[in-house]
Amino acid sequence: MELSATAKVILGMLAARPRSGYEIKQLVDSSARFFWAASYGQIYPELKRLEQAGLITGADASQGNRQRTVFRLTGKGRQAAREWIAGAPQVFELRDEGLLELFFAGSIEPGRTAEIARERAASAAATAAELRALRDDLDQKHQAEEPESSPDPGSLTVLRYGIEMNEWAAAWFARAADELENETADGTGARTRQRGQSMRTRW
Amino acid sequence: MELSATAKVILGMLAARPRSGYEIKQLVDSSARFFWAASYGQIYPELKRLEQAGLITGADASQGNRQRTVFRLTGKGRQAAREWIAGAPQVFELRDEGLLELFFAGSIEPGRTAEIARERAASAAATAAELRALRDDLDQKHQAEEPESSPDPGSLTVLRYGIEMNEWAAAWFARAADELENETADGTGARTRQRGQSMRTRW
DNA sequence: ATCAGCATGTAAATGGTTACATGATTAT
DNA sequence: ATAATCATGTAACCATTTACATGCTGAT
C-alpha cells in the first residue's frame, strides 16, 4: 500500500493517540510545518480515504451539536505505519529562494551578493529563535501537564536539529558575508584563497 | 510583475548568458536541483510566457535541421531580475521524509529511533560527497576552460554551504544517534539530561 | 451581542511531475 | 547500426493551496 504524503503525517499523528482532523492540522502547524506541511484540503479527504482503506476508524465525539470525529489507527493502520517507518525515506524536496538569489546574484547584481548572504544569516537566526520558542513552549506545557514522563526523544531531536542547524547556518552565512565583502573590496577572486581553508568549519 | 518559481530560475540562468531551454534544464539539474528544481513541463511553457511578456527574446540557433532557440534577457527582463533579487526571498519549502520518520518513530517503533538518526547521518554524508564531487568537477572545467577568471562567488558560496551543512548534519545526527542509543539502553528519559548542554554544538 | 476558536468540508485554481511523442546529431 | 545525447514540446495526472461555506461553543 502506497501512502500519500498526507497519509504519512496522519498515520504518524494518530500513532500517539486518537485525534480529530482539526487537531491533526493544529499539530502539524505547530510542530511539523517546518519540514512537512499539510492543509485542510488534503487532510479531510485523506482521512476518508484512509478510513475506506481500513487503516483508521473514526468515532463520533461530538459535543452537543458540534460535530466532531476522532480517528484512531486500526491494526492494519499501525502495521502500515511500521512498514512505512522501516523503509528508507523517499521524499526530500527543498525550494529555497534565498539560496537561489545568492546563486544568481553575481550575474544580476554583483554588489548585492554579500548583502544577500547577510540577510540569510539574519533569517536563519530568526528561524532558530522561533524554533527555540516553540521548544520552550512545549517544555512548559509538559512540565505542567505530565511532569514525570519524558517527552518523545525523536521529536525533540528533530526540534533540536532545527534549532542548532539554523544557528549554525546563521554563523556560517555571517562569515560568508564577511568574506564576500572582502572579495569585492580588494578585487581578488575566490581563487586567490585556497579552497576549503578559510571557510571550513570545524566540528 | 509577479514572477513564477520557474521564471526566477530562467531569468537567473539567462542573466549570465543566452541559453536554450535544454541548456537551462541541464544547468538546473547539475547545480540548482538541490534547492530549486524545474522540469521541461515548466521550462518550455514558461519560456513562451516570458517571451510574450517581453522579458526575454528567442533567436533561432538551429544547427542544420536540428531546431534550437537561444533566449536572452531583454532590458525589461534584466530589470525584472534586478527587482526580484532586490526583494526579500518569499519561498521556502521543505518536505523531508527522514525528519518526519524521526519525528514519529517514538510512537510507532521506539526501538528504531536511533537507527533512523544513524541513517540520516549516512545520507547527509552521501549528499556532502555528491556536492563535493560536483564542485571538484566545476573546478576542473574552470581550470581547463578559463583559468584566469574566477568562478562566480555567489554560486560557489551556495555550493560550499550545501557541502558544509551536510557535513555538519552528518556529524550532528551521528552524535544524536549515540545519545538516543544510550537513552533506550539505560532507560533514562531526555529530561535527565540538562537540555542544551550535551548536544549543543560550538561553532 | 460579538468575536475568537472549534470543527468539517469542498471547489477552483495553481503548480508541478511524468510520460510520451518526435526527430536530429554525434560517438561507438 | 545503434545508442547516447541534443532539442522541443504537450497531455494527463497528481499534489497542494486558497478561498469559501457552514455552523457550534465559550469567553468578553
JSON list of C-alpha atoms in Angstrom, two decimals, chain A residues 109-195:
[
{"chain": "A", "resi": 109, "resn": "GLU", "atom": "CA", "xyz": [23.65, 42.48, -9.18]},
{"chain": "A", "resi": 110, "resn": "PRO", "atom": "CA", "xyz": [27.19, 41.57, -8.07]},
{"chain": "A", "resi": 111, "resn": "GLY", "atom": "CA", "xyz": [27.32, 44.34, -5.48]},
{"chain": "A", "resi": 112, "resn": "ARG", "atom": "CA", "xyz": [24.48, 42.76, -3.54]},
{"chain": "A", "resi": 113, "resn": "THR", "atom": "CA", "xyz": [26.00, 39.29, -3.08]},
{"chain": "A", "resi": 114, "resn": "ALA", "atom": "CA", "xyz": [27.38, 39.91, 0.40]},
{"chain": "A", "resi": 115, "resn": "GLU", "atom": "CA", "xyz": [24.20, 41.66, 1.44]},
{"chain": "A", "resi": 116, "resn": "ILE", "atom": "CA", "xyz": [22.10, 38.65, 0.44]},
{"chain": "A", "resi": 117, "resn": "ALA", "atom": "CA", "xyz": [24.31, 36.37, 2.49]},
{"chain": "A", "resi": 118, "resn": "ARG", "atom": "CA", "xyz": [23.94, 38.80, 5.40]},
{"chain": "A", "resi": 119, "resn": "GLU", "atom": "CA", "xyz": [20.15, 38.69, 5.08]},
{"chain": "A", "resi": 120, "resn": "ARG", "atom": "CA", "xyz": [20.22, 34.92, 5.03]},
{"chain": "A", "resi": 121, "resn": "ALA", "atom": "CA", "xyz": [22.23, 34.92, 8.26]},
{"chain": "A", "resi": 122, "resn": "ALA", "atom": "CA", "xyz": [19.55, 37.08, 9.85]},
{"chain": "A", "resi": 123, "resn": "SER", "atom": "CA", "xyz": [16.68, 34.91, 8.66]},
{"chain": "A", "resi": 124, "resn": "ALA", "atom": "CA", "xyz": [18.38, 31.73, 9.87]},
{"chain": "A", "resi": 125, "resn": "ALA", "atom": "CA", "xyz": [18.85, 33.35, 13.26]},
{"chain": "A", "resi": 126, "resn": "ALA", "atom": "CA", "xyz": [15.17, 34.31, 13.29]},
{"chain": "A", "resi": 127, "resn": "THR", "atom": "CA", "xyz": [14.10, 30.76, 12.45]},
{"chain": "A", "resi": 128, "resn": "ALA", "atom": "CA", "xyz": [16.33, 29.41, 15.21]},
{"chain": "A", "resi": 129, "resn": "ALA", "atom": "CA", "xyz": [14.70, 31.80, 17.67]},
{"chain": "A", "resi": 130, "resn": "GLU", "atom": "CA", "xyz": [11.23, 30.79, 16.53]},
{"chain": "A", "resi": 131, "resn": "LEU", "atom": "CA", "xyz": [12.02, 27.11, 16.98]},
{"chain": "A", "resi": 132, "resn": "ARG", "atom": "CA", "xyz": [13.61, 27.76, 20.36]},
{"chain": "A", "resi": 133, "resn": "ALA", "atom": "CA", "xyz": [10.42, 29.50, 21.48]},
{"chain": "A", "resi": 134, "resn": "LEU", "atom": "CA", "xyz": [8.41, 26.53, 20.25]},
{"chain": "A", "resi": 135, "resn": "ARG", "atom": "CA", "xyz": [10.56, 24.16, 22.28]},
{"chain": "A", "resi": 136, "resn": "ASP", "atom": "CA", "xyz": [10.35, 26.23, 25.44]},
{"chain": "A", "resi": 137, "resn": "ASP", "atom": "CA", "xyz": [6.60, 26.28, 24.97]},
{"chain": "A", "resi": 138, "resn": "LEU", "atom": "CA", "xyz": [6.46, 22.51, 24.69]},
{"chain": "A", "resi": 139, "resn": "ASP", "atom": "CA", "xyz": [8.71, 22.20, 27.72]},
{"chain": "A", "resi": 140, "resn": "GLN", "atom": "CA", "xyz": [6.44, 24.35, 29.84]},
{"chain": "A", "resi": 141, "resn": "LYS", "atom": "CA", "xyz": [3.30, 22.54, 28.79]},
{"chain": "A", "resi": 142, "resn": "HIS", "atom": "CA", "xyz": [4.99, 19.30, 29.50]},
{"chain": "A", "resi": 143, "resn": "GLN", "atom": "CA", "xyz": [6.23, 20.40, 32.88]},
{"chain": "A", "resi": 144, "resn": "ALA", "atom": "CA", "xyz": [2.71, 21.49, 33.81]},
{"chain": "A", "resi": 145, "resn": "GLU", "atom": "CA", "xyz": [0.69, 18.59, 32.47]},
{"chain": "A", "resi": 146, "resn": "GLU", "atom": "CA", "xyz": [2.72, 15.43, 32.89]},
{"chain": "A", "resi": 147, "resn": "PRO", "atom": "CA", "xyz": [5.91, 16.25, 34.75]},
{"chain": "A", "resi": 148, "resn": "GLU", "atom": "CA", "xyz": [7.15, 12.73, 35.32]},
{"chain": "A", "resi": 149, "resn": "SER", "atom": "CA", "xyz": [7.15, 11.21, 31.82]},
{"chain": "A", "resi": 150, "resn": "SER", "atom": "CA", "xyz": [9.76, 12.35, 29.33]},
{"chain": "A", "resi": 151, "resn": "PRO", "atom": "CA", "xyz": [8.80, 13.95, 26.04]},
{"chain": "A", "resi": 152, "resn": "ASP", "atom": "CA", "xyz": [9.32, 11.93, 22.88]},
{"chain": "A", "resi": 153, "resn": "PRO", "atom": "CA", "xyz": [13.07, 11.73, 22.16]},
{"chain": "A", "resi": 154, "resn": "GLY", "atom": "CA", "xyz": [12.61, 11.54, 18.38]},
{"chain": "A", "resi": 155, "resn": "SER", "atom": "CA", "xyz": [10.51, 14.70, 18.07]},
{"chain": "A", "resi": 156, "resn": "LEU", "atom": "CA", "xyz": [12.80, 16.51, 20.48]},
{"chain": "A", "resi": 157, "resn": "THR", "atom": "CA", "xyz": [15.74, 15.51, 18.33]},
{"chain": "A", "resi": 158, "resn": "VAL", "atom": "CA", "xyz": [14.05, 16.93, 15.25]},
{"chain": "A", "resi": 159, "resn": "LEU", "atom": "CA", "xyz": [13.31, 20.21, 17.02]},
{"chain": "A", "resi": 160, "resn": "ARG", "atom": "CA", "xyz": [16.84, 20.45, 18.35]},
{"chain": "A", "resi": 161, "resn": "TYR", "atom": "CA", "xyz": [18.17, 19.77, 14.88]},
{"chain": "A", "resi": 162, "resn": "GLY", "atom": "CA", "xyz": [16.09, 22.63, 13.51]},
{"chain": "A", "resi": 163, "resn": "ILE", "atom": "CA", "xyz": [17.36, 24.98, 16.19]},
{"chain": "A", "resi": 164, "resn": "GLU", "atom": "CA", "xyz": [21.02, 24.10, 16.03]},
{"chain": "A", "resi": 165, "resn": "MET", "atom": "CA", "xyz": [21.14, 23.81, 12.27]},
{"chain": "A", "resi": 166, "resn": "ASN", "atom": "CA", "xyz": [19.75, 27.30, 11.90]},
{"chain": "A", "resi": 167, "resn": "GLU", "atom": "CA", "xyz": [22.17, 28.64, 14.47]},
{"chain": "A", "resi": 168, "resn": "TRP", "atom": "CA", "xyz": [25.00, 27.03, 12.58]},
{"chain": "A", "resi": 169, "resn": "ALA", "atom": "CA", "xyz": [23.68, 28.44, 9.29]},
{"chain": "A", "resi": 170, "resn": "ALA", "atom": "CA", "xyz": [23.38, 31.93, 10.79]},
{"chain": "A", "resi": 171, "resn": "ALA", "atom": "CA", "xyz": [27.03, 31.87, 11.82]},
{"chain": "A", "resi": 172, "resn": "TRP", "atom": "CA", "xyz": [28.08, 30.35, 8.52]},
{"chain": "A", "resi": 173, "resn": "PHE", "atom": "CA", "xyz": [26.35, 32.96, 6.39]},
{"chain": "A", "resi": 174, "resn": "ALA", "atom": "CA", "xyz": [27.61, 35.80, 8.55]},
{"chain": "A", "resi": 175, "resn": "ARG", "atom": "CA", "xyz": [31.12, 34.56, 7.91]},
{"chain": "A", "resi": 176, "resn": "ALA", "atom": "CA", "xyz": [30.42, 34.05, 4.21]},
{"chain": "A", "resi": 177, "resn": "ALA", "atom": "CA", "xyz": [29.11, 37.63, 4.00]},
{"chain": "A", "resi": 178, "resn": "ASP", "atom": "CA", "xyz": [32.35, 38.92, 5.55]},
{"chain": "A", "resi": 179, "resn": "GLU", "atom": "CA", "xyz": [34.41, 37.05, 3.01]},
{"chain": "A", "resi": 180, "resn": "LEU", "atom": "CA", "xyz": [32.25, 38.17, 0.11]},
{"chain": "A", "resi": 181, "resn": "GLU", "atom": "CA", "xyz": [32.65, 41.76, 1.25]},
{"chain": "A", "resi": 182, "resn": "ASN", "atom": "CA", "xyz": [36.43, 41.41, 1.31]},
{"chain": "A", "resi": 183, "resn": "GLU", "atom": "CA", "xyz": [36.43, 39.83, -2.13]},
{"chain": "A", "resi": 184, "resn": "THR", "atom": "CA", "xyz": [34.57, 42.72, -3.70]},
{"chain": "A", "resi": 185, "resn": "ALA", "atom": "CA", "xyz": [36.57, 45.27, -1.72]},
{"chain": "A", "resi": 186, "resn": "ASP", "atom": "CA", "xyz": [40.08, 44.12, -2.67]},
{"chain": "A", "resi": 187, "resn": "GLY", "atom": "CA", "xyz": [39.15, 42.82, -6.09]},
{"chain": "A", "resi": 188, "resn": "THR", "atom": "CA", "xyz": [40.60, 39.35, -5.56]},
{"chain": "A", "resi": 189, "resn": "GLY", "atom": "CA", "xyz": [38.59, 36.42, -6.79]},
{"chain": "A", "resi": 190, "resn": "ALA", "atom": "CA", "xyz": [37.66, 33.35, -4.79]},
{"chain": "A", "resi": 191, "resn": "ARG", "atom": "CA", "xyz": [40.54, 31.56, -6.46]},
{"chain": "A", "resi": 192, "resn": "THR", "atom": "CA", "xyz": [43.21, 33.52, -4.62]},
{"chain": "A", "resi": 193, "resn": "ARG", "atom": "CA", "xyz": [42.16, 31.79, -1.44]},
{"chain": "A", "resi": 194, "resn": "GLN", "atom": "CA", "xyz": [42.97, 28.13, -1.00]},
{"chain": "A", "resi": 195, "resn": "ARG", "atom": "CA", "xyz": [39.60, 26.47, -1.26]}
]
